[in-house]
XYZ file of N, CA and C in Angstrom:
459
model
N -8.393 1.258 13.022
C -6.989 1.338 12.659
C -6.578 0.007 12.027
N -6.010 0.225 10.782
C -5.900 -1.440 10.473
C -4.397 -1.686 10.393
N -3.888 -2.628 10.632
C -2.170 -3.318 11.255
C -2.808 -5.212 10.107
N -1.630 -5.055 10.249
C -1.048 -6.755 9.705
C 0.124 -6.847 10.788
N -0.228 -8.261 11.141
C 1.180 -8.954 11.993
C 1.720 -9.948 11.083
N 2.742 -10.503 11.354
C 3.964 -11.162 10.602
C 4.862 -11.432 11.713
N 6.057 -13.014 10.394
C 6.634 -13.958 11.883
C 8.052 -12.828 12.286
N 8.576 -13.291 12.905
C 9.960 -12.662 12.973
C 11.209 -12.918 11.816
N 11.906 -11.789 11.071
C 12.529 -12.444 10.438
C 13.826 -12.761 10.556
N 14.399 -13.630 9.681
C 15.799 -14.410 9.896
C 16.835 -13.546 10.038
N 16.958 -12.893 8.830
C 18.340 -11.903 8.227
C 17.868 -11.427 6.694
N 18.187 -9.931 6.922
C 17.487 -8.943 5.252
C 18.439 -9.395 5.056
N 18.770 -9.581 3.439
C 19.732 -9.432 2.499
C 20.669 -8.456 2.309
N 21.632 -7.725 1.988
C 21.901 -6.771 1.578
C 22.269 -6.401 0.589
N 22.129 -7.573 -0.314
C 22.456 -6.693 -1.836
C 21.192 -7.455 -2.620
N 20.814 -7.230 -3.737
C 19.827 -7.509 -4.883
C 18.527 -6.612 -3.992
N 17.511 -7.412 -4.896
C 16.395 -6.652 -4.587
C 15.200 -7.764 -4.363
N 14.140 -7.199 -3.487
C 13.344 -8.310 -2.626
C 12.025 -7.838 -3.228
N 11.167 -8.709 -3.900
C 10.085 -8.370 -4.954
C 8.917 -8.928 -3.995
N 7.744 -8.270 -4.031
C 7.151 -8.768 -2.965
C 5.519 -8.883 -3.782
N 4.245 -9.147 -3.546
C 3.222 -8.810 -3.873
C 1.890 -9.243 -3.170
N 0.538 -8.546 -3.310
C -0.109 -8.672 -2.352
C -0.589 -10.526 -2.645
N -1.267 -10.604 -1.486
C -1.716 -12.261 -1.211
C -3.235 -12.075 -1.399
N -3.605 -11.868 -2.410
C -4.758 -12.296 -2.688
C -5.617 -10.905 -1.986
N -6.977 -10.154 -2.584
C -7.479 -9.096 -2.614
C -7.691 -8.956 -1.236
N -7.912 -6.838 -0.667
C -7.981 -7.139 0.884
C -9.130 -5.504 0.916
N -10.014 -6.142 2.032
C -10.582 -4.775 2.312
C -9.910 -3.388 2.171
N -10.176 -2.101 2.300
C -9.716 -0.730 1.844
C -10.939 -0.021 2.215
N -10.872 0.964 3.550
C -11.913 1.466 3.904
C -12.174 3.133 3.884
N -12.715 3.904 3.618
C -12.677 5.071 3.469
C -13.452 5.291 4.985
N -12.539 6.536 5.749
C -13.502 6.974 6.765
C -13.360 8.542 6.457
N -15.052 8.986 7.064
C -15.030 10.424 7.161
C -14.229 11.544 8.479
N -14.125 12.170 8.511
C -13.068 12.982 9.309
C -13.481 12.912 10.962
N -14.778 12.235 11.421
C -15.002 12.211 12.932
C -14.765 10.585 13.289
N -14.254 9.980 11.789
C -13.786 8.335 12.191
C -15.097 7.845 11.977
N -16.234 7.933 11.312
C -17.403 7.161 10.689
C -16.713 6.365 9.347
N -17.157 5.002 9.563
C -16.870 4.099 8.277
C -17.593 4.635 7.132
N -17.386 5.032 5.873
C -18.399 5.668 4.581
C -18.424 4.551 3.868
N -17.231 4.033 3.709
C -17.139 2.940 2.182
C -15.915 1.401 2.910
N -16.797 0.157 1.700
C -15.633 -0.230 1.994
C -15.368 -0.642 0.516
N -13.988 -0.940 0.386
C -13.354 -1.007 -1.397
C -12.622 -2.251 -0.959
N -11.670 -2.458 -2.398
C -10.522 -3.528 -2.315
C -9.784 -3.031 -2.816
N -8.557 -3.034 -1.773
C -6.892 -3.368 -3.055
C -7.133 -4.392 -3.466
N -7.012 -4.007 -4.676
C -6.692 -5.546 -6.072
C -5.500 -6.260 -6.100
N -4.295 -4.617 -6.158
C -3.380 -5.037 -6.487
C -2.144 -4.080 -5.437
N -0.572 -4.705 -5.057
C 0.116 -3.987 -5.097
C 1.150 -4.734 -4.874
N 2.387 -4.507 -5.806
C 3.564 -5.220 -5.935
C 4.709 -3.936 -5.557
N 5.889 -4.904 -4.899
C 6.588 -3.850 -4.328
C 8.064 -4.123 -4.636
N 9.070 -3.555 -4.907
C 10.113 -4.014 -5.314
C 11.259 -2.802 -4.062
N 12.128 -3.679 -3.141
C 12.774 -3.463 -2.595
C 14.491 -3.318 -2.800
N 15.287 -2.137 -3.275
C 16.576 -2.506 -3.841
C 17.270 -2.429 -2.713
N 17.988 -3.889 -2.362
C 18.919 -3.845 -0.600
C 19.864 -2.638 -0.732
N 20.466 -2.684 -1.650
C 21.551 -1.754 -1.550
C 21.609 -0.602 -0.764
N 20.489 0.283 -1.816
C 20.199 1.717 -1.315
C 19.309 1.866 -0.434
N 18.389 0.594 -0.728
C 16.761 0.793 0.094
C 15.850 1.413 -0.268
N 16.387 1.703 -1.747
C 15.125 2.249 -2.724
C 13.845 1.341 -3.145
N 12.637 1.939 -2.887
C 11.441 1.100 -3.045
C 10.326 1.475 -4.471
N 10.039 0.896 -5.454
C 9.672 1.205 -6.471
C 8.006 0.036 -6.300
N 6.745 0.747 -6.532
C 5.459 0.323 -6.444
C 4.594 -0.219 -7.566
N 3.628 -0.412 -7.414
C 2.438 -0.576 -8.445
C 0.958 -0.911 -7.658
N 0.215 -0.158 -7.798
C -0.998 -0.572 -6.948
C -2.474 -0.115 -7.558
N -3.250 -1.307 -7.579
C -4.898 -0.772 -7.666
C -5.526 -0.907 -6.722
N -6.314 -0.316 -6.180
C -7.354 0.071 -5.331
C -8.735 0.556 -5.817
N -9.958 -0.161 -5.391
C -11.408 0.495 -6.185
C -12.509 0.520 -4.922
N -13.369 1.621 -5.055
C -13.666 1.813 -4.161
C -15.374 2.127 -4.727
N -16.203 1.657 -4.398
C -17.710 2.207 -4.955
C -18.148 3.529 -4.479
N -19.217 3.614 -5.075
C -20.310 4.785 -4.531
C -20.402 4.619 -3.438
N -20.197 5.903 -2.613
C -20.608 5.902 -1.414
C -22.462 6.367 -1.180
N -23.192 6.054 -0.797
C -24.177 6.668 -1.173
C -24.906 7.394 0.089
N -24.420 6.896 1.116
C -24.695 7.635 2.023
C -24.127 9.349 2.185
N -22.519 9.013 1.346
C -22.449 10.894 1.147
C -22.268 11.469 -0.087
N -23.008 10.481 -0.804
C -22.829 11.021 -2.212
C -21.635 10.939 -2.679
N -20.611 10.104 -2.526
C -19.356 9.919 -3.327
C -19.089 9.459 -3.892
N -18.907 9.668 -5.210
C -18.907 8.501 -6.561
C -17.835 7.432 -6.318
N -17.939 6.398 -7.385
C -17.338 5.345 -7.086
C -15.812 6.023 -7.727
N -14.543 5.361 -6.992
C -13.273 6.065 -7.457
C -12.822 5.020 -7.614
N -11.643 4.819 -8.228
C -9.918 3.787 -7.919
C -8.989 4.261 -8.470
N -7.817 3.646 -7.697
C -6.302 4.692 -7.341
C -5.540 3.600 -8.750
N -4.588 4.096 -9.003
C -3.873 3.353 -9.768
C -2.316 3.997 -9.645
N -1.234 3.248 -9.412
C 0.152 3.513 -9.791
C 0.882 2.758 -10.666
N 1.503 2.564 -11.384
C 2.321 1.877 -11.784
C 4.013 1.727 -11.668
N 4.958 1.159 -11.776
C 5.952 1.165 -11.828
C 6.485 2.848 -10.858
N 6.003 3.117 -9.879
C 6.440 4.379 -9.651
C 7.583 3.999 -8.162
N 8.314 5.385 -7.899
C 9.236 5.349 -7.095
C 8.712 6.139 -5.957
N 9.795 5.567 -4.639
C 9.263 6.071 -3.230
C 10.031 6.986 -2.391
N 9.619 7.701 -1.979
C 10.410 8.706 -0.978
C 10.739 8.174 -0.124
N 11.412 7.234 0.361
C 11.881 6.067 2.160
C 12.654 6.485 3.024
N 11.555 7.204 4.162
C 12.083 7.743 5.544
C 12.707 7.124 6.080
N 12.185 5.828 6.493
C 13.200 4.797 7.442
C 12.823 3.937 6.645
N 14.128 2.449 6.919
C 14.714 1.810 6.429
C 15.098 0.813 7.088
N 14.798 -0.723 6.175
C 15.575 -1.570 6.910
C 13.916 -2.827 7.186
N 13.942 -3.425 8.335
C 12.945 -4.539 8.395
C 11.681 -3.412 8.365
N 11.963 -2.818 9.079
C 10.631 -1.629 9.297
C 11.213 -0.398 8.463
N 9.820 -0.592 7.712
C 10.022 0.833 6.617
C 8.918 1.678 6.805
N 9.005 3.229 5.598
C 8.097 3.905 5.404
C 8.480 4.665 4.551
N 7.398 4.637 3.564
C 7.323 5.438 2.528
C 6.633 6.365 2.001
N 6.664 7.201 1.030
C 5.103 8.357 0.498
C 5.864 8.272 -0.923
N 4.277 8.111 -1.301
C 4.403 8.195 -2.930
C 3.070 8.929 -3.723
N 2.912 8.214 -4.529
C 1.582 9.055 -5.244
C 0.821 8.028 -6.442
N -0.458 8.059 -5.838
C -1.513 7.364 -7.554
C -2.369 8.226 -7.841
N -2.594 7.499 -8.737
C -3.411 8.424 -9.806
C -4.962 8.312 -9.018
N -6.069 8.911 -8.976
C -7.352 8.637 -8.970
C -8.237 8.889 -10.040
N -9.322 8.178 -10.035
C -10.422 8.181 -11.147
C -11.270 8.383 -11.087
N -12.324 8.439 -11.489
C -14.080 8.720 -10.855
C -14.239 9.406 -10.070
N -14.705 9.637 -9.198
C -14.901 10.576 -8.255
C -13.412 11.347 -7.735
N -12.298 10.389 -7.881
C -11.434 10.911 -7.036
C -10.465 11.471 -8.788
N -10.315 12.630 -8.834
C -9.393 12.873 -9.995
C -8.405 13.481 -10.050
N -7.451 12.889 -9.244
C -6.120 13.515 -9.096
C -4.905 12.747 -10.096
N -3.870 13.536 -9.649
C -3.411 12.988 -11.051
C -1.920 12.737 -9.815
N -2.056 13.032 -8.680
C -0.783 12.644 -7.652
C -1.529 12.654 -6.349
N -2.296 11.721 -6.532
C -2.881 11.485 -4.539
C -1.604 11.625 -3.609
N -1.829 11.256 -2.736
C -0.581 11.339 -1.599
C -1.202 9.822 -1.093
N -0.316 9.213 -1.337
C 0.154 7.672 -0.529
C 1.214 7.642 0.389
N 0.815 6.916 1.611
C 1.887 6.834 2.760
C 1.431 5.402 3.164
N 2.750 4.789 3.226
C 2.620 3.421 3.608
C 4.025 3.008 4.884
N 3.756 2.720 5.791
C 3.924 2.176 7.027
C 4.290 0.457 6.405
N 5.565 -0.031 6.462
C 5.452 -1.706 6.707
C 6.602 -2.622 7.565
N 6.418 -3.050 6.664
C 7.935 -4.716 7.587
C 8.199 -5.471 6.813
N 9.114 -6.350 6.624
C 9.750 -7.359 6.279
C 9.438 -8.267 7.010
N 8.745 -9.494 7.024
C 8.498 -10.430 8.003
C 9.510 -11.745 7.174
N 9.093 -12.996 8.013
C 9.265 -14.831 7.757
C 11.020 -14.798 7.846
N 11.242 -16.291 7.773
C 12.487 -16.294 8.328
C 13.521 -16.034 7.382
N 13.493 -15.652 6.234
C 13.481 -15.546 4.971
C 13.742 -14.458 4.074
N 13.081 -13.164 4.654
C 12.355 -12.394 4.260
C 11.212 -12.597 3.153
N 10.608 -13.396 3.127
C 10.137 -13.685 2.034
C 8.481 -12.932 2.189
N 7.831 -12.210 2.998
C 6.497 -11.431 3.469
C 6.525 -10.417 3.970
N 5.943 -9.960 3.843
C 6.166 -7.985 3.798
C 4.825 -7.955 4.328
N 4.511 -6.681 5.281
C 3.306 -6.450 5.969
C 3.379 -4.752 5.710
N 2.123 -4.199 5.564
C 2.154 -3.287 4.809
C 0.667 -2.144 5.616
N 0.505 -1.280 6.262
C -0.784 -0.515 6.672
C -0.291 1.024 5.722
N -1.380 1.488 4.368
C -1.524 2.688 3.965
C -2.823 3.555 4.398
N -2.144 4.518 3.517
C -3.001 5.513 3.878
C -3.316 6.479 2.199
N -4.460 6.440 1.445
C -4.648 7.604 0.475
C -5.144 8.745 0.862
N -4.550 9.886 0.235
C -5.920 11.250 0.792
C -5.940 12.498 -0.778
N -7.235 11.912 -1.267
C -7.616 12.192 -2.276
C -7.932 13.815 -2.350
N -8.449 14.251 -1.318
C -9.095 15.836 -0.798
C -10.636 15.201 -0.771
N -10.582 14.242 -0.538
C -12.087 13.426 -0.064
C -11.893 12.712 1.215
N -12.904 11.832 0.885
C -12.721 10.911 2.112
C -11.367 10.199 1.961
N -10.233 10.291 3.040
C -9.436 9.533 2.975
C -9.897 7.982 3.039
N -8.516 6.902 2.347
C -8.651 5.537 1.991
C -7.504 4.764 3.175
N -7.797 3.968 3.802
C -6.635 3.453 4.513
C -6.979 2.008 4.389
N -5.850 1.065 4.629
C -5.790 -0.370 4.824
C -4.908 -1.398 5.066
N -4.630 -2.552 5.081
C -3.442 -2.991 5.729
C -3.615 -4.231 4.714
N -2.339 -4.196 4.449
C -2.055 -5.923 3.585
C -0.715 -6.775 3.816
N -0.981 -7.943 3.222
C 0.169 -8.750 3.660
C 0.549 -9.125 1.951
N 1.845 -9.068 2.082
C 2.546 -9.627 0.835
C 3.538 -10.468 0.714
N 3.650 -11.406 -0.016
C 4.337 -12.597 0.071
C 4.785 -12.977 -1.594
N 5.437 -14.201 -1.508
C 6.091 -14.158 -2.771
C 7.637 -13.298 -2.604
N 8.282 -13.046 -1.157
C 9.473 -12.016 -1.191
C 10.602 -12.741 -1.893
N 10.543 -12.861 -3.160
C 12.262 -13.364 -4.144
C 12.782 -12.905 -4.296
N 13.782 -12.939 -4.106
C 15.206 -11.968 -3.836
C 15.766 -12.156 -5.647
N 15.750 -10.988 -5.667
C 16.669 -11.000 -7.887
C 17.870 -10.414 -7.540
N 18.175 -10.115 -8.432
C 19.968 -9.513 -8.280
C 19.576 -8.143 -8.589
C-alpha cells in the first residue's frame, strides 16, 4: 500500500489557486489481482493546479511503465494533460477521479485515475498524493509528494 506523510499545515488559502508539482521522479508499481508485485515504473511527471474558490482541481501527469515479462505485458505509459477532476471531498484532504490516456500495451483513450491526497507545510506549500490507474490490466498505484505549492490569483 503506498502513503506519503507530510508536516501539518498552517491555514489553506481561500481564494486564488495553489499550483503544486511532483519533487523529482517516484516509483509506480503495477500489482496483479492476488497482490503479487509484476512491474515497477516511474511517475515522471504530475502537476496539479488547485482553484481555492470552488476547489476545482485541474492535472497533468506521465507515468511509464516497462515490459512486464514475467506476464507478458508490454511496456505502457499514461499521459494527461491539462485535464479536469471530479472532487469528492475537499479542503486539506482531498479526492479525486479523472482519466489518462494509455499507450503500448495499455490503449485506452480514458483510463480511470483516482487519487487520494493532502495539503501539507505550514504554508500550504506540499501536497501528498497516493493514486491509483486501472487500465483493464494490471492495475498501476503509487504515492508522491509535491512541492513548489504557489499560490497565483
Amino acid at each position: 500500500m503506498p502513503y506519503v506523510v507530510g508536516s501539518v499545515i498552517g491555514s489553506l488559502p481561500t481564494t486564488g489557486t495553489l499550483s503544486y508539482s511532483l519533487d523529482g521522479a517516484t516509483p509506480a508499481r503495477a500489482y496483479n489481482n492476488d497482490g503479487t508485485l509484476m512491474s515497477t515504473g516511474v511517475l515522471e511527471q504530475f502537476d496539479m493546479d488547485i482553484g481555492l474558490a470552488n476547489f476545482d482541481i485541474n492535472y497533468s501527469m506521465r507515468l511509464v511503465m516497462p515490459e512486464d515479462n514475467v506476464t507478458g505485458y508490454g511496456a505502457r505509459h499514461f499521459e494527461a494533460t491539462n485535464q479536469p477532476a471530479v472532487v469528492s471531498s475537499t479542503g486539506p484532504v482531498f479526492e479525486f477521479a479523472g482519466t489518462v490516456d494509455g499507450h503500448g500495451a495499455a490503449t485506452c483513450t480514458a483510463c480511470t485515475l483516482n487519487v487520494d491526497g493532502f495539503i501539507a507545510g505550514p504554508d500550504a506549500s506540499q501536497a501528498g498524493i497516493v493514486y491509483s490507474i486501472g487500465d483493464g490490466g494490471v492495475p498501476v498505484t503509487g504515492g508522491a509528494v509535491l512541492t513548489d505549492g504557489t499560490l497565483g490569483n
